Amino acid sequence: MPQTARQIRITRHGTPDVLELVDSTLPEPGAGEVLLRHTAIGVNFIDTYHRSGLYPLALPAGLGQEAAGEVMAVGQGVAEFQPGDRVAYAGGAPGAYASHRIVPAARLVAVPAEIPDEVAAATLLRGMTAQYLLKRTFKVEPGMTVLIHAAAGGVGQIACQWARALGATVIGTVGSQAKAQLAAPWCDHVLDYSQPGWVEQVRAITEGRGVPVVYDGVGADTFAGSLDSLMPRGMMVSFGNASGAVPPFSPGVLASKGSLFLTRPTLGHYTATREELVDTAADYFTVVTRGEVIANIGQRYALADAAQAHRDLEARRTTGSTLLQP
Ligand code: NDP
């Protein structure tokens, strides 16, 4: 029988008001596809870029890149999954803000029994991001001091805890005193980057040397300070734009600030093969299962209230990861 789905759709880019809740009828899953009933849906900052048009979509479009749920039916040629399996996905085409969805089986991972659906749905994308940033974009080693921005946020919380589990000393930044208190348990030093002087504080903590790596998902507001926080030949990992996109700049800046390296990585390029995807997810689920990373869901909304989730995320009112309940 055809499956009806409630889904969030946009027909134009703009403010959160462009989100609409609509009903649609899903076809049978095609070859290599799976029909899912979502049990929980993750909300990520990238969803706001898709909505606003910072990252334009072909319209009309769905929103959302990650969810967990139950396999209801599989298409031809799908051998790895069967009806009843608990699965999750993160990345790929937007459209996860929905009660049901057809997704390529190649993007799914099995969810271990120890991991609740909500944790998989709200944190798999951020957890896999932390995995590749800390272990593959720049390998964090014991004894290093690393700088991680937005330490009370979704990626930030996970990355700080994981970096510490890898043996690093973590300097985390936050935008308010309330968030400083929240981030304190998983940072060795918490700095408020809404106040002047945070770069000098990084220098003081590192006895003038600077850090070997900065993980910067804030973008425009922190970019220059991040470069100034690095030691010579340090690595600037610019992985997001929460405060806006980084303006164009000359590569000569990297020379003058100490022969720095700069990369602008995305999760898709680090989970491009089935093996990379499965290994990255498994590594994340392992640190959560071991208790090395506590995946904190800071707020939950009904699917119909997805616009409010966007407003809160963009207004810096959220902490940890954010979930929609279908
Ligand atoms: P967060 O939960 O971290 O929310 C963003 C945080 O950024 C805010 O809570 C806020 O923390 C901080 N911030 C600083 N300035 C602003 C501003 N002007 N407006 C809004 N927020 C601001 O979001 P996510 O965990 O979903 O994502 C974090 C970043 O990582 C995003 O930039 C996202 O795009 C990026 N990302 C990149 C990926 C990749 O592969 N490249 C994959 C996943 C995420 P505070 O109040 O403390 O300043």
Short mmCIF file of N, CA, C and O in Angstrom, two decimals, residues 12-115:
data_model
loop_
_atom_site.label_atom_id
_atom_site.label_comp_id
_atom_site.label_asym_id
_atom_site.label_seq_id
_atom_site.Cartn_x
_atom_site.Cartn_y
_atom_site.Cartn_z
N ARG A 12 10.64 28.34 -1.63
CA ARG A 12 11.55 29.46 -1.88
C ARG A 12 12.53 29.54 -0.71
O ARG A 12 12.25 29.02 0.38
N HIS A 13 13.67 30.19 -0.95
CA HIS A 13 14.64 30.40 0.13
C HIS A 13 14.21 31.60 0.97
O HIS A 13 13.55 32.51 0.47
N GLY A 14 14.61 31.61 2.24
CA GLY A 14 14.26 32.77 3.08
C GLY A 14 14.38 32.46 4.55
O GLY A 14 15.15 31.60 4.98
N THR A 15 13.58 33.18 5.34
CA THR A 15 13.58 33.04 6.80
C THR A 15 12.89 31.72 7.17
O THR A 15 12.32 31.05 6.30
N PRO A 16 12.90 31.34 8.46
CA PRO A 16 12.22 30.09 8.84
C PRO A 16 10.75 30.04 8.44
O PRO A 16 10.16 28.96 8.36
N ASP A 17 10.14 31.20 8.17
CA ASP A 17 8.72 31.20 7.77
C ASP A 17 8.46 30.48 6.46
O ASP A 17 7.31 30.18 6.13
N VAL A 18 9.50 30.19 5.68
CA VAL A 18 9.27 29.51 4.39
C VAL A 18 9.02 28.01 4.58
O VAL A 18 8.61 27.33 3.63
N LEU A 19 9.21 27.48 5.79
CA LEU A 19 8.97 26.05 6.00
C LEU A 19 7.47 25.76 6.02
O LEU A 19 6.71 26.43 6.71
N GLU A 20 7.05 24.75 5.26
CA GLU A 20 5.64 24.33 5.24
C GLU A 20 5.58 22.85 5.56
O GLU A 20 6.43 22.09 5.09
N LEU A 21 4.54 22.44 6.30
CA LEU A 21 4.31 21.02 6.55
C LEU A 21 3.27 20.52 5.55
O LEU A 21 2.16 21.07 5.50
N VAL A 22 3.62 19.53 4.75
CA VAL A 22 2.71 19.04 3.71
C VAL A 22 2.62 17.51 3.80
O VAL A 22 3.51 16.85 4.34
N ASP A 23 1.56 16.97 3.23
CA ASP A 23 1.42 15.51 3.11
C ASP A 23 1.80 15.11 1.69
O ASP A 23 1.48 15.82 0.74
N SER A 24 2.46 13.99 1.56
CA SER A 24 2.76 13.49 0.23
C SER A 24 2.67 11.97 0.24
O SER A 24 2.72 11.35 1.31
N THR A 25 2.53 11.40 -0.94
CA THR A 25 2.46 9.94 -1.04
C THR A 25 3.78 9.44 -1.62
O THR A 25 4.23 9.92 -2.66
N LEU A 26 4.39 8.51 -0.91
CA LEU A 26 5.69 8.00 -1.36
C LEU A 26 5.49 6.82 -2.31
O LEU A 26 4.59 6.00 -2.09
N PRO A 27 6.35 6.70 -3.32
CA PRO A 27 6.30 5.52 -4.18
C PRO A 27 6.90 4.31 -3.45
O PRO A 27 7.43 4.44 -2.35
N GLU A 28 6.82 3.14 -4.05
CA GLU A 28 7.54 1.98 -3.51
C GLU A 28 9.04 2.26 -3.61
O GLU A 28 9.47 2.95 -4.54
N PRO A 29 9.85 1.75 -2.68
CA PRO A 29 11.29 1.95 -2.84
C PRO A 29 11.80 1.28 -4.12
O PRO A 29 11.41 0.16 -4.43
N GLY A 30 12.64 2.01 -4.86
CA GLY A 30 13.19 1.47 -6.10
C GLY A 30 14.41 0.62 -5.83
O GLY A 30 14.77 0.35 -4.67
N ALA A 31 15.09 0.22 -6.89
CA ALA A 31 16.28 -0.62 -6.75
C ALA A 31 17.32 0.11 -5.89
O ALA A 31 17.60 1.29 -6.11
N GLY A 32 17.83 -0.57 -4.89
CA GLY A 32 18.86 0.01 -4.04
C GLY A 32 18.33 0.97 -3.00
O GLY A 32 19.11 1.59 -2.27
N GLU A 33 16.99 1.08 -2.91
CA GLU A 33 16.40 2.04 -1.95
C GLU A 33 15.68 1.34 -0.81
O GLU A 33 15.30 0.17 -0.91
N VAL A 34 15.42 2.13 0.24
CA VAL A 34 14.76 1.61 1.44
C VAL A 34 13.68 2.61 1.86
O VAL A 34 13.90 3.82 1.81
N LEU A 35 12.52 2.10 2.26
CA LEU A 35 11.49 2.97 2.85
C LEU A 35 11.68 2.96 4.37
O LEU A 35 11.70 1.90 5.00
N LEU A 36 11.81 4.16 4.95
CA LEU A 36 12.02 4.29 6.40
C LEU A 36 10.84 4.96 7.06
O LEU A 36 10.27 5.90 6.50
N ARG A 37 10.52 4.52 8.28
CA ARG A 37 9.66 5.28 9.18
C ARG A 37 10.60 5.96 10.16
O ARG A 37 11.31 5.28 10.91
N HIS A 38 10.66 7.29 10.09
CA HIS A 38 11.57 8.00 11.00
C HIS A 38 11.04 7.96 12.42
O HIS A 38 9.84 8.19 12.65
N THR A 39 11.93 7.73 13.37
CA THR A 39 11.55 7.81 14.78
C THR A 39 12.10 9.08 15.43
O THR A 39 11.61 9.53 16.46
N ALA A 40 13.13 9.65 14.83
CA ALA A 40 13.73 10.89 15.33
C ALA A 40 14.53 11.50 14.19
O ALA A 40 15.08 10.79 13.36
N ILE A 41 14.59 12.85 14.19
CA ILE A 41 15.21 13.57 13.07
C ILE A 41 16.18 14.61 13.65
O ILE A 41 15.82 15.35 14.58
N GLY A 42 17.37 14.68 13.11
CA GLY A 42 18.35 15.66 13.59
C GLY A 42 18.19 17.01 12.89
O GLY A 42 17.79 17.07 11.73
N VAL A 43 18.47 18.08 13.63
CA VAL A 43 18.48 19.43 13.05
C VAL A 43 19.93 19.92 13.10
O VAL A 43 20.53 19.93 14.18
N ASN A 44 20.46 20.31 11.97
CA ASN A 44 21.85 20.76 11.88
C ASN A 44 21.93 22.17 11.32
O ASN A 44 21.04 22.59 10.57
N PHE A 45 23.03 22.83 11.64
CA PHE A 45 23.18 24.20 11.15
C PHE A 45 23.12 24.26 9.63
O PHE A 45 22.59 25.23 9.06
N ILE A 46 23.61 23.23 8.97
CA ILE A 46 23.60 23.24 7.50
C ILE A 46 22.16 23.34 6.97
O ILE A 46 21.93 23.89 5.89
N ASP A 47 21.18 22.85 7.74
CA ASP A 47 19.78 22.94 7.29
C ASP A 47 19.36 24.41 7.13
O ASP A 47 18.55 24.74 6.26
N THR A 48 19.93 25.27 7.98
CA THR A 48 19.59 26.70 7.89
C THR A 48 20.22 27.32 6.64
O THR A 48 19.67 28.23 6.05
N TYR A 49 21.41 26.80 6.24
CA TYR A 49 22.04 27.31 5.01
C TYR A 49 21.21 26.88 3.79
O TYR A 49 21.05 27.62 2.83
N HIS A 50 20.70 25.64 3.84
CA HIS A 50 19.85 25.16 2.73
C HIS A 50 18.57 25.99 2.66
O HIS A 50 18.08 26.31 1.59
N ARG A 51 18.01 26.28 3.83
CA ARG A 51 16.77 27.07 3.87
C ARG A 51 16.99 28.49 3.38
O ARG A 51 16.22 29.00 2.55
N SER A 52 18.06 29.14 3.86
CA SER A 52 18.28 30.56 3.53
C SER A 52 18.74 30.76 2.10
O SER A 52 18.53 31.82 1.52
N GLY A 53 19.37 29.71 1.53
CA GLY A 53 19.92 29.86 0.19
C GLY A 53 21.42 30.12 0.18
O GLY A 53 22.02 30.24 -0.88
N LEU A 54 22.04 30.18 1.39
CA LEU A 54 23.51 30.27 1.43
C LEU A 54 24.10 29.09 0.65
O LEU A 54 25.07 29.24 -0.09
N TYR A 55 23.50 27.90 0.83
CA TYR A 55 23.78 26.75 -0.02
C TYR A 55 22.49 26.50 -0.82
O TYR A 55 21.57 25.86 -0.31
N PRO A 56 22.38 27.01 -2.06
CA PRO A 56 21.10 26.94 -2.78
C PRO A 56 20.68 25.51 -3.13
O PRO A 56 21.52 24.66 -3.38
N LEU A 57 19.36 25.28 -3.13
CA LEU A 57 18.79 23.99 -3.51
C LEU A 57 17.90 24.17 -4.73
O LEU A 57 17.36 25.26 -4.95
N ALA A 58 17.71 23.11 -5.50
CA ALA A 58 16.68 23.12 -6.55
C ALA A 58 15.33 23.05 -5.84
O ALA A 58 15.11 22.16 -5.01
N LEU A 59 14.43 24.00 -6.14
CA LEU A 59 13.16 24.10 -5.41
C LEU A 59 12.00 23.55 -6.24
O LEU A 59 12.06 23.62 -7.47
N PRO A 60 10.94 23.04 -5.63
CA PRO A 60 10.75 22.85 -4.19
C PRO A 60 11.70 21.79 -3.65
O PRO A 60 12.14 20.91 -4.39
N ALA A 61 11.99 21.89 -2.35
CA ALA A 61 12.94 20.95 -1.74
C ALA A 61 12.51 20.60 -0.34
O ALA A 61 11.80 21.37 0.32
N GLY A 62 12.95 19.44 0.13
CA GLY A 62 12.84 19.09 1.54
C GLY A 62 14.04 19.66 2.27
O GLY A 62 14.95 20.24 1.67
N LEU A 63 14.04 19.50 3.59
CA LEU A 63 15.16 19.95 4.42
C LEU A 63 15.57 18.81 5.34
O LEU A 63 14.77 17.94 5.65
N GLY A 64 16.79 18.90 5.83
CA GLY A 64 17.23 17.94 6.84
C GLY A 64 18.09 16.85 6.25
O GLY A 64 17.81 16.32 5.18
N GLN A 65 19.17 16.53 6.99
CA GLN A 65 20.16 15.60 6.46
C GLN A 65 20.33 14.34 7.29
O GLN A 65 21.11 13.49 6.91
N GLU A 66 19.64 14.26 8.44
CA GLU A 66 19.88 13.04 9.22
C GLU A 66 18.64 12.64 10.00
O GLU A 66 17.83 13.47 10.40
N ALA A 67 18.52 11.34 10.17
CA ALA A 67 17.40 10.78 10.92
C ALA A 67 17.73 9.35 11.31
O ALA A 67 18.67 8.75 10.77
N ALA A 68 16.94 8.84 12.23
CA ALA A 68 17.00 7.41 12.56
C ALA A 68 15.60 6.85 12.42
O ALA A 68 14.62 7.59 12.47
N GLY A 69 15.50 5.56 12.24
CA GLY A 69 14.18 4.98 12.12
C GLY A 69 14.23 3.50 11.86
O GLY A 69 15.27 2.84 12.04
N GLU A 70 13.05 3.01 11.40
CA GLU A 70 12.89 1.58 11.18
C GLU A 70 12.69 1.33 9.69
O GLU A 70 11.92 2.06 9.04
N VAL A 71 13.36 0.32 9.18
CA VAL A 71 13.16 -0.06 7.78
C VAL A 71 11.77 -0.70 7.65
O VAL A 71 11.42 -1.62 8.38
N MET A 72 10.97 -0.16 6.71
CA MET A 72 9.63 -0.71 6.48
C MET A 72 9.58 -1.59 5.24
O MET A 72 8.82 -2.55 5.18
N ALA A 73 10.36 -1.25 4.22
CA ALA A 73 10.39 -2.05 2.99
C ALA A 73 11.70 -1.79 2.28
O ALA A 73 12.29 -0.71 2.44
N VAL A 74 12.17 -2.76 1.52
CA VAL A 74 13.42 -2.57 0.77
C VAL A 74 13.16 -2.81 -0.71
O VAL A 74 12.31 -3.62 -1.08
N GLY A 75 13.90 -2.09 -1.55
CA GLY A 75 13.78 -2.26 -2.99
C GLY A 75 14.67 -3.40 -3.48
O GLY A 75 15.42 -4.01 -2.71
N GLN A 76 14.58 -3.61 -4.78
CA GLN A 76 15.34 -4.70 -5.41
C GLN A 76 16.84 -4.53 -5.16
O GLN A 76 17.37 -3.41 -5.22
N GLY A 77 17.49 -5.62 -4.85
CA GLY A 77 18.94 -5.61 -4.73
C GLY A 77 19.46 -5.17 -3.38
O GLY A 77 20.67 -5.11 -3.18
N VAL A 78 18.57 -4.85 -2.44
CA VAL A 78 19.05 -4.43 -1.11
C VAL A 78 19.20 -5.69 -0.25
O VAL A 78 18.21 -6.32 0.10
N ALA A 79 20.45 -6.02 0.07
CA ALA A 79 20.70 -7.25 0.83
C ALA A 79 21.10 -6.95 2.27
O ALA A 79 20.92 -7.78 3.17
N GLU A 80 21.65 -5.76 2.51
CA GLU A 80 22.24 -5.47 3.82
C GLU A 80 21.17 -5.16 4.87
O GLU A 80 21.43 -5.26 6.07
N PHE A 81 19.98 -4.71 4.44
CA PHE A 81 18.95 -4.29 5.40
C PHE A 81 17.65 -5.01 5.10
O PHE A 81 17.38 -5.38 3.95
N GLN A 82 16.84 -5.18 6.15
CA GLN A 82 15.53 -5.80 5.97
C GLN A 82 14.50 -5.14 6.87
O GLN A 82 14.89 -4.46 7.84
N PRO A 83 13.21 -5.32 6.56
CA PRO A 83 12.19 -4.67 7.38
C PRO A 83 12.38 -4.99 8.87
O PRO A 83 12.69 -6.11 9.23
N GLY A 84 12.22 -3.93 9.68
CA GLY A 84 12.39 -4.09 11.13
C GLY A 84 13.74 -3.61 11.63
O GLY A 84 13.91 -3.37 12.83
N ASP A 85 14.74 -3.48 10.73
CA ASP A 85 16.07 -3.05 11.17
C ASP A 85 16.04 -1.61 11.69
O ASP A 85 15.33 -0.76 11.16
N ARG A 86 16.86 -1.35 12.72
CA ARG A 86 17.06 0.03 13.22
C ARG A 86 18.25 0.63 12.50
O ARG A 86 19.36 0.07 12.54
N VAL A 87 18.03 1.76 11.85
CA VAL A 87 19.09 2.36 11.02
C VAL A 87 19.12 3.87 11.23
O VAL A 87 18.18 4.46 11.79
N ALA A 88 20.19 4.48 10.74
CA ALA A 88 20.30 5.94 10.74
C ALA A 88 21.08 6.36 9.51
O ALA A 88 21.76 5.53 8.88
N TYR A 89 20.98 7.63 9.17
CA TYR A 89 21.78 8.17 8.07
C TYR A 89 22.10 9.63 8.37
O TYR A 89 21.39 10.29 9.14
N ALA A 90 23.15 10.13 7.74
CA ALA A 90 23.54 11.53 7.92
C ALA A 90 24.24 11.97 6.64
O ALA A 90 25.17 11.31 6.19
N GLY A 91 23.76 13.06 6.07
CA GLY A 91 24.34 13.55 4.83
C GLY A 91 23.48 13.17 3.64
O GLY A 91 22.40 12.60 3.80
N GLY A 92 23.93 13.51 2.46
CA GLY A 92 23.15 13.22 1.26
C GLY A 92 22.14 14.32 0.97
O GLY A 92 22.20 15.42 1.55
N ALA A 93 21.18 14.01 0.11
CA ALA A 93 20.21 15.03 -0.31
C ALA A 93 19.31 15.43 0.86
O ALA A 93 18.90 14.58 1.65
N PRO A 94 18.99 16.73 0.99
CA PRO A 94 18.07 17.15 2.06
C PRO A 94 16.68 16.53 1.91
O PRO A 94 16.27 16.22 0.79
N GLY A 95 15.98 16.36 3.03
CA GLY A 95 14.64 15.76 2.99
C GLY A 95 14.32 14.94 4.23
O GLY A 95 13.30 14.26 4.28
N ALA A 96 15.18 15.01 5.25
CA ALA A 96 14.97 14.18 6.44
C ALA A 96 13.86 14.69 7.35
O ALA A 96 13.36 13.93 8.19
N TYR A 97 13.44 15.96 7.21
CA TYR A 97 12.34 16.47 8.04
C TYR A 97 11.04 15.86 7.52
O TYR A 97 10.28 16.51 6.79
N ALA A 98 10.77 14.63 7.88
CA ALA A 98 9.62 13.91 7.35
C ALA A 98 9.31 12.72 8.25
O ALA A 98 10.19 12.21 8.94
N SER A 99 8.05 12.30 8.23
CA SER A 99 7.68 11.13 9.03
C SER A 99 8.21 9.84 8.40
O SER A 99 8.56 8.89 9.10
N HIS A 100 8.22 9.80 7.07
CA HIS A 100 8.69 8.63 6.32
C HIS A 100 9.54 9.14 5.16
O HIS A 100 9.30 10.25 4.66
N ARG A 101 10.44 8.30 4.68
CA ARG A 101 11.29 8.77 3.58
C ARG A 101 11.89 7.57 2.85
O ARG A 101 12.17 6.54 3.49
N ILE A 102 12.11 7.74 1.57
CA ILE A 102 12.85 6.73 0.82
C ILE A 102 14.29 7.21 0.68
O ILE A 102 14.52 8.35 0.25
N VAL A 103 15.24 6.36 1.08
CA VAL A 103 16.65 6.75 1.02
C VAL A 103 17.46 5.63 0.37
O VAL A 103 17.07 4.46 0.43
N PRO A 104 18.60 5.99 -0.23
CA PRO A 104 19.47 4.94 -0.78
C PRO A 104 20.03 4.07 0.35
O PRO A 104 20.52 4.60 1.36
N ALA A 105 19.97 2.77 0.19
CA ALA A 105 20.49 1.86 1.23
C ALA A 105 21.96 2.12 1.47
O ALA A 105 22.46 1.96 2.60
N ALA A 106 22.67 2.59 0.46
CA ALA A 106 24.12 2.83 0.59
C ALA A 106 24.45 3.92 1.58
O ALA A 106 25.58 4.02 2.04
N ARG A 107 23.46 4.77 1.94
CA ARG A 107 23.73 5.85 2.91
C ARG A 107 23.36 5.45 4.34
O ARG A 107 23.56 6.22 5.28
N LEU A 108 22.79 4.25 4.52
CA LEU A 108 22.33 3.85 5.86
C LEU A 108 23.42 3.16 6.65
O LEU A 108 24.28 2.48 6.08
N VAL A 109 23.35 3.33 7.98
CA VAL A 109 24.18 2.50 8.86
C VAL A 109 23.25 1.87 9.90
O VAL A 109 22.23 2.45 10.28
N ALA A 110 23.62 0.67 10.34
CA ALA A 110 22.86 0.01 11.41
C ALA A 110 23.15 0.74 12.72
O ALA A 110 24.27 1.20 12.95
N VAL A 111 22.13 0.85 13.56
CA VAL A 111 22.31 1.51 14.87
C VAL A 111 22.51 0.42 15.93
O VAL A 111 21.65 -0.44 16.10
N PRO A 112 23.64 0.45 16.64
CA PRO A 112 23.88 -0.57 17.67
C PRO A 112 22.81 -0.53 18.77
O PRO A 112 22.24 0.53 19.04
N ALA A 113 22.58 -1.67 19.41
CA ALA A 113 21.54 -1.78 20.43
C ALA A 113 21.74 -0.77 21.56
O ALA A 113 20.79 -0.28 22.16
N GLU A 114 23.01 -0.44 21.87
CA GLU A 114 23.30 0.46 23.01
C GLU A 114 22.97 1.92 22.69
O GLU A 114 22.99 2.76 23.60
N ILE A 115 22.76 2.25 21.43
CA ILE A 115 22.57 3.66 21.04
C ILE A 115 21.08 3.92 20.80
O ILE A 115 20.49 3.35 19.88
#
